[in-house]
Tab-separated table of C-alpha atoms in Angstrom:
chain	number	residue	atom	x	y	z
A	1	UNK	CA	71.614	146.394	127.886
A	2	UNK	CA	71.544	145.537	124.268
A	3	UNK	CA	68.504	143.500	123.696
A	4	UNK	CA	68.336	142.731	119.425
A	5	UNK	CA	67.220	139.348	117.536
A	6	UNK	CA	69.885	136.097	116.475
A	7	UNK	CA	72.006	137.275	114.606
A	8	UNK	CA	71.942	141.059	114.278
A	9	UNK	CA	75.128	142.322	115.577
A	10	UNK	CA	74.961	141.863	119.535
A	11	UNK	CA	78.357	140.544	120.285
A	12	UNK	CA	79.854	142.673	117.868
A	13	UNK	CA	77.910	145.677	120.103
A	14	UNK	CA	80.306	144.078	122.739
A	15	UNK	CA	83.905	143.828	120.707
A	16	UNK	CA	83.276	147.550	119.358
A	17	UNK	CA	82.449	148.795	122.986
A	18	UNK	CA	85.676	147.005	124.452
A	19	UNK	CA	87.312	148.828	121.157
A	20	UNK	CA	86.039	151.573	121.962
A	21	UNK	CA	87.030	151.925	125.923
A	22	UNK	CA	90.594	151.311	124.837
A	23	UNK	CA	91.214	153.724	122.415
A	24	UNK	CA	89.304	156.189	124.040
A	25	UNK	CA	90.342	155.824	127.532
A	26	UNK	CA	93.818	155.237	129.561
A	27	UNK	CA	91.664	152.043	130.430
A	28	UNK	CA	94.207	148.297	130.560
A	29	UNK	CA	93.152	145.797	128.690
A	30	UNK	CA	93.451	143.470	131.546
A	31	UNK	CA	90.537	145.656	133.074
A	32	UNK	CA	87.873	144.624	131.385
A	33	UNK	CA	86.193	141.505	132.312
A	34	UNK	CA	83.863	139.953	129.154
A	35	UNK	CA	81.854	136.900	129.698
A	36	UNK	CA	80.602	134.258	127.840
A	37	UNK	CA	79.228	130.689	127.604
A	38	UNK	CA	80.947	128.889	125.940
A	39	UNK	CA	84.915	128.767	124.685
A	40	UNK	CA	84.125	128.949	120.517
A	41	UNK	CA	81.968	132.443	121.806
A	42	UNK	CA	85.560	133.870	124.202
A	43	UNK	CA	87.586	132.678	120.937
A	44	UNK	CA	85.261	134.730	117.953
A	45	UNK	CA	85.430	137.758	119.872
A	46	UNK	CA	89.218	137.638	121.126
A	47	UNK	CA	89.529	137.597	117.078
A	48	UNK	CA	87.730	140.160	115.992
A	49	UNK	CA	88.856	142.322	119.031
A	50	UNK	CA	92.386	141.745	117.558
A	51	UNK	CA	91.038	142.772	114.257
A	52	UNK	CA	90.125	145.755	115.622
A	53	UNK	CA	92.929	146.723	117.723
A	54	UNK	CA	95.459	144.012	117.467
A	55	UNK	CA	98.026	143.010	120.096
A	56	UNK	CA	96.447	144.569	122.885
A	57	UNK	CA	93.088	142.456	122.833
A	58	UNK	CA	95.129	139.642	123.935
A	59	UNK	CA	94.984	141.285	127.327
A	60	UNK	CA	91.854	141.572	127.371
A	61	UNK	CA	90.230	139.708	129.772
A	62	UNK	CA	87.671	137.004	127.827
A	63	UNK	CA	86.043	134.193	129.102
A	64	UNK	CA	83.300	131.811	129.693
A	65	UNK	CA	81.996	132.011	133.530
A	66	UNK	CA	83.488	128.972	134.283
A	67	UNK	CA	86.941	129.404	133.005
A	68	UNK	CA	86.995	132.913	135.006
A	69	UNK	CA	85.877	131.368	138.345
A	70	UNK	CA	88.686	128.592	137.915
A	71	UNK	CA	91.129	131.351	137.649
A	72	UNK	CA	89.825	133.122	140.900
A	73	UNK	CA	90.293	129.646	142.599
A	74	UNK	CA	93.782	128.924	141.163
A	75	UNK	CA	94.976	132.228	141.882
A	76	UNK	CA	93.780	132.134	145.380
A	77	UNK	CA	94.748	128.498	146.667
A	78	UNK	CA	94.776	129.466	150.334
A	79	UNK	CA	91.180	130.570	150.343
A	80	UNK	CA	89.652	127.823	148.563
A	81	UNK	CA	91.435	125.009	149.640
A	82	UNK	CA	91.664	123.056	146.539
A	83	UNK	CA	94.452	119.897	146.218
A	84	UNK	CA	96.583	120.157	142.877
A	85	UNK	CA	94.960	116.998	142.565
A	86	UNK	CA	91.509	118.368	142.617
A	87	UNK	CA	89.777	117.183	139.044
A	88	UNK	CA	86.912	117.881	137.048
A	89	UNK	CA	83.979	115.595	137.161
A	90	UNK	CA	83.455	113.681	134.251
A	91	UNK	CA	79.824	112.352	133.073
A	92	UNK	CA	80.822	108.956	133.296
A	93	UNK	CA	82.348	109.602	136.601
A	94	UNK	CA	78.802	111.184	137.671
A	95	UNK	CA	76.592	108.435	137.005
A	96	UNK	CA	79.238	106.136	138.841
A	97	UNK	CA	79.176	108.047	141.765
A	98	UNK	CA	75.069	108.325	141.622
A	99	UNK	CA	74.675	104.731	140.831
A	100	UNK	CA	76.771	103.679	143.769
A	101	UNK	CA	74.626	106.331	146.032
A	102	UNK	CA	71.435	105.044	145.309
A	103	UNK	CA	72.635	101.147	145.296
A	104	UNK	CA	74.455	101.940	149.347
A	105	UNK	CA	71.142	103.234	150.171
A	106	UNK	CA	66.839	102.909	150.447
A	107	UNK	CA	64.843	105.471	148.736
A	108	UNK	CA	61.191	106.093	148.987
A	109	UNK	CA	60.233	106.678	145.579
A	110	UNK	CA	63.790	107.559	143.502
A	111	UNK	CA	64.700	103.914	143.748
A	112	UNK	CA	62.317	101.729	141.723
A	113	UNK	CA	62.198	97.905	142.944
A	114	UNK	CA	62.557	96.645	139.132
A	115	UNK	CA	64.839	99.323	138.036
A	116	UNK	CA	66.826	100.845	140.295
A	117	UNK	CA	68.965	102.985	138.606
A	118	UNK	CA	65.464	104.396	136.420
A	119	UNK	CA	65.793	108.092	137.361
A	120	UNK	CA	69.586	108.669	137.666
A	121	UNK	CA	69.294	110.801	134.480
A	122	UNK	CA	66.625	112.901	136.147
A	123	UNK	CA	68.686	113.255	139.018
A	124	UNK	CA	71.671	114.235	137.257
A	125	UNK	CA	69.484	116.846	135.718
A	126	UNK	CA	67.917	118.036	138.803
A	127	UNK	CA	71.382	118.345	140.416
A	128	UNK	CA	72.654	120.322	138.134
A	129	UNK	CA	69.849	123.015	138.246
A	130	UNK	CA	70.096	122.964	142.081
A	131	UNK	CA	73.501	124.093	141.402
A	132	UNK	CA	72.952	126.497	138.928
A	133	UNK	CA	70.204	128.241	140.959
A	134	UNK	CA	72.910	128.752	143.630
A	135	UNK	CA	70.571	125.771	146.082
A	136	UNK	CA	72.694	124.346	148.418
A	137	UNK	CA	72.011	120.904	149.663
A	138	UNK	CA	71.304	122.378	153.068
A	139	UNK	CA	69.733	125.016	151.222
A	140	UNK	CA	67.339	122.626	149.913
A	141	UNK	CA	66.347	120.494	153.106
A	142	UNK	CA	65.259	123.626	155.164
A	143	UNK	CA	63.187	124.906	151.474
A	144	UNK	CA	61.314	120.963	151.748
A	145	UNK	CA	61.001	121.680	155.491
A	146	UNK	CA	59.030	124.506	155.048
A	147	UNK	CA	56.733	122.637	152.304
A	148	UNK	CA	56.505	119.883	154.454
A	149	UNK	CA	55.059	122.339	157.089
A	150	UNK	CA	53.235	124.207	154.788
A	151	UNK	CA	50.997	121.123	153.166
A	152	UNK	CA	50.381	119.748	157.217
A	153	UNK	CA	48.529	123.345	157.282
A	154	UNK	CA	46.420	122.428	154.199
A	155	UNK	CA	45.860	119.058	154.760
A	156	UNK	CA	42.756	119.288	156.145
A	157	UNK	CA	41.420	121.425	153.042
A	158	UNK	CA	42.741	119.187	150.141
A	159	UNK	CA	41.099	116.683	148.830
A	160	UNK	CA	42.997	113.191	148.962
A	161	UNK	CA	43.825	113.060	145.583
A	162	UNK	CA	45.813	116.211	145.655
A	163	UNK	CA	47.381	115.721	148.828
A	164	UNK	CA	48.460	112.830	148.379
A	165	UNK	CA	50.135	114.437	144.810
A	166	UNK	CA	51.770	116.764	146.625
A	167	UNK	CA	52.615	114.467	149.299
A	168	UNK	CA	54.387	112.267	146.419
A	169	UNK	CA	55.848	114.940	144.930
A	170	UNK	CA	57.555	115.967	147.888
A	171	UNK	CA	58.790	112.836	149.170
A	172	UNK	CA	60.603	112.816	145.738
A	173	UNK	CA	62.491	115.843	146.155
A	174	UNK	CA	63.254	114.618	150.144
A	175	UNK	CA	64.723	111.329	148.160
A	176	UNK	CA	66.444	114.220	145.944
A	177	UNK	CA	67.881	116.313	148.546
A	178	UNK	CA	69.701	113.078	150.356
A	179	UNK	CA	70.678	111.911	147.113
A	180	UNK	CA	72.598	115.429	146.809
A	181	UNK	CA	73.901	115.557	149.767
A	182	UNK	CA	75.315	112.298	149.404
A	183	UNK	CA	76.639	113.373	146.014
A	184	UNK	CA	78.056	116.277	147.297
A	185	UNK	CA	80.246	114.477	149.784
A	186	UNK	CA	81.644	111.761	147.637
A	187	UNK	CA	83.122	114.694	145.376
A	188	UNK	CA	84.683	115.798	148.330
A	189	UNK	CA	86.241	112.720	149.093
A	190	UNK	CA	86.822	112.087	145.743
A	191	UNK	CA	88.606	115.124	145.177
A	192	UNK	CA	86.473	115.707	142.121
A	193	UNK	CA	84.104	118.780	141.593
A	194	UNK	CA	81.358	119.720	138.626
A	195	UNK	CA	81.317	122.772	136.561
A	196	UNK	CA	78.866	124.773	138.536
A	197	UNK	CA	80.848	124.001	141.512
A	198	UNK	CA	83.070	126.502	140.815
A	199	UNK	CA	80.580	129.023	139.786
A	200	UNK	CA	79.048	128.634	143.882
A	201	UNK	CA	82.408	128.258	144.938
A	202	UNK	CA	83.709	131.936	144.019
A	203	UNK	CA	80.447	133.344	145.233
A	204	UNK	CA	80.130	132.196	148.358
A	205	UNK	CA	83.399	133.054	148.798
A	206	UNK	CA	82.813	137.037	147.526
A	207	UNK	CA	79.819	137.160	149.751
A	208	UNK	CA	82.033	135.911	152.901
A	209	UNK	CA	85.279	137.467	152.218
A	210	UNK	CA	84.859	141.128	151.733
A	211	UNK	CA	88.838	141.750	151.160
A	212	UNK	CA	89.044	139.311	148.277
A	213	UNK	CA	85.597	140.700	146.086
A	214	UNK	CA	86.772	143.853	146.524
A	215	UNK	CA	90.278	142.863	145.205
A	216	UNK	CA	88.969	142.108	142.140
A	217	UNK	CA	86.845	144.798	142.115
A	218	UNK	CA	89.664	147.180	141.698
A	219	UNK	CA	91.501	144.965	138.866
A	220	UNK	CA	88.279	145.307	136.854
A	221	UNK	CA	86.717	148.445	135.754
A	222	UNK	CA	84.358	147.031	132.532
A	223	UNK	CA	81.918	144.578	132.684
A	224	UNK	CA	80.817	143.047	129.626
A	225	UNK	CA	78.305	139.768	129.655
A	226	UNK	CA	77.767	137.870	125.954
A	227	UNK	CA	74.010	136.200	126.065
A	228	UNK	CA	73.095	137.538	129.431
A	229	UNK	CA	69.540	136.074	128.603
A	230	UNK	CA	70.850	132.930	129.251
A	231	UNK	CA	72.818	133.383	132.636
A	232	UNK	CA	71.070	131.417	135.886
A	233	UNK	CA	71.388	132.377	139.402
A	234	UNK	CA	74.814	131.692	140.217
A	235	UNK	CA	75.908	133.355	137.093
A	236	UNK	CA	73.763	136.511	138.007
A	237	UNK	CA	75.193	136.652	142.165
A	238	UNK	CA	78.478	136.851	140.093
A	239	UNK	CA	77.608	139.508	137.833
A	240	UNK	CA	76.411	141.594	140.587
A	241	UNK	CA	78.631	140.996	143.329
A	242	UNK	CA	82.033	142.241	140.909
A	243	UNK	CA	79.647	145.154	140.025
A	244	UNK	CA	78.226	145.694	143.345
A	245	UNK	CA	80.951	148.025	144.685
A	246	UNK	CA	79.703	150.750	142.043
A	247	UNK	CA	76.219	150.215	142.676
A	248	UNK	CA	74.254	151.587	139.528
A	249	UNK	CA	77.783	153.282	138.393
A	250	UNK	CA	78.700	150.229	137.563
A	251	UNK	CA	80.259	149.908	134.216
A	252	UNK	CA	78.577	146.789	133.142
C-alpha cells in the first residue's frame, strides 16, 4: 500500500509497477486487473502505460469498478439474467420513479402533508449509500428490527425527549427502507438498474457461485486499486473476494 499526499506520484507508483511486472515477468497483460474511479483516471494511466511500454498496455486490463463489473455481467448473461434491454438508470428517471413511490403510497414522516415530494433528494442520497455499503433492502429491515427491539429494552431508562428522538429517527429510516424496497422493484420491472447495482450484483454473485470467482481468479494474477482511500463496502467485498483465493499472497 502506497499511502503519499495529492499529487506526489501515486498513480504513477501504479503505471511503473504494471511496467514493471511486464517486462520483468512472462506475466499477460490481460492479467492484471487495475482499478479506478472514474473513466478520465483508466484513460491517464492507459497513456502513460503506453508511454512506457507501448502496444502491449492496451491489454492491460484498466478500469473504473463499475465498467469492470458490467463486463463480468455481459460476459456471463446466463448467470445474471440481464435482458439486452436492461438500461442504466438515469437521474431524471430516479426521481420519476421515487416521486411516483411516495405519491402511490402513505408515509409516516418521509411524506410531508404540504410538500410531499420534500425529501426525495435525501432519499436518493440515502439510497445510494445503502447500496454502496453493500445494505440490501432486506438487509436493512431486519438491521431496523433489531433497533426497534433494542430501544423497547431502553425505553424505560430514556427520558421522553430522547426516546421519542430516537423513536422519530427510526420511523424515518422504516419510511426509508419501504421506500427502497419499493424502488428496488420498479427497476426490476422497469428493466432499469443504478450504478452500484452492478457493483452488488457481481458480488453476491462471487460469494454464491464459487466456480465463477474462481474463474476469474485464474485470468487475473495483479491487482492494482487507484485511490483505494476512497473505495466503500461493495468496492472493498470486490477487492477481496478476486484476491481472496491467495489469501495474504495475494498480489494486490
Amino acid at each position: 500500500m502506497v499511502m503519499a499526499g495529492p499529487g506526489t506520484g501515486k498513480t504513477q507508483v501504479l503505471t511503473l509497477r504494471i511496467a514493471n511486472i511486464l517486462k520483468q515477468t512472462d506475466t499477460l497483460p490481460s492479467s492484471i486487473l487495475a482499478l479506478t474511479f472514474t473513466d478520465a483516471a483508466s484513460n491517464e494511466m492507459r497513456q502513460r502505460l503506453v508511454s512506457l511500454i507501448g502496444q502491449p498496455a492496451y491489454s492491460v486490463q484498466i478500469s473504473t469498478f463499475h465498467a469492470f463489473c458490467q463486463s463480468v455481467i455481459l460476459e456471463n448473461p446466463d448467470l445474471f439474467m440481464v435482458a439486452e434491454e436492461t438500461e442504466h438508470l438515469q437521474d431524471l428517471d430516479r426521481t420519476k420513479i421515487l416521486a411516483s413511490i411516495i405519491r402511490r403510497n402513505e408515509f409516516k414522516y418521509l411524506k410531508p402533508l404540504n410538500a410531499p415530494y420534500y425529501y426525495v433528494s435525501s432519499i436518493i442520497s440515502n439510497i445510494k449509500t445503502l447500496k454502496r455499503e453493500g445494505v440490501s433492502p432486506e438487509e436493512f429491515k431486519d438491521v431496523l428490527t433489531s433497533q426497534q427491539s433494542d430501544l423497547d429494552k431502553e425505553r424505560k431508562d430514556l427520558s421522553k425527549t430522547v426516546l421519542n428522538q430516537k423513536q422519530k429517527d427510526l420511523d424515518k429510516n422504516l419510511d426509508l427502507q419501504r421506500i427502497y424496497s419499493s424502488y428496488q422493484q420498479q427497476l426490476l420491472k422497469k428493466g432499469k438498474f443504478d450504478f452500484e447495482d452492478m457493483i452488488n450484483w457481481v458480488v453476491d454473485k462471487f460469494t454464491k457461485d464459487k466456480n465463477l470467482l474462481l474463474s476469474y481468479q485464474e485470468k487475473i494474477n495483479y491487482i492494482l486499486v487507484d485511490e483505494y482511500q476512497d473505495t466503500n463496502s461493495s468496492q472493498n467485498q470486490l477487492v477481496f473476494k478476486l484476491a481472496s483465493f491467495w489469501k495474504e499472497k495475494a498480489n494486490l
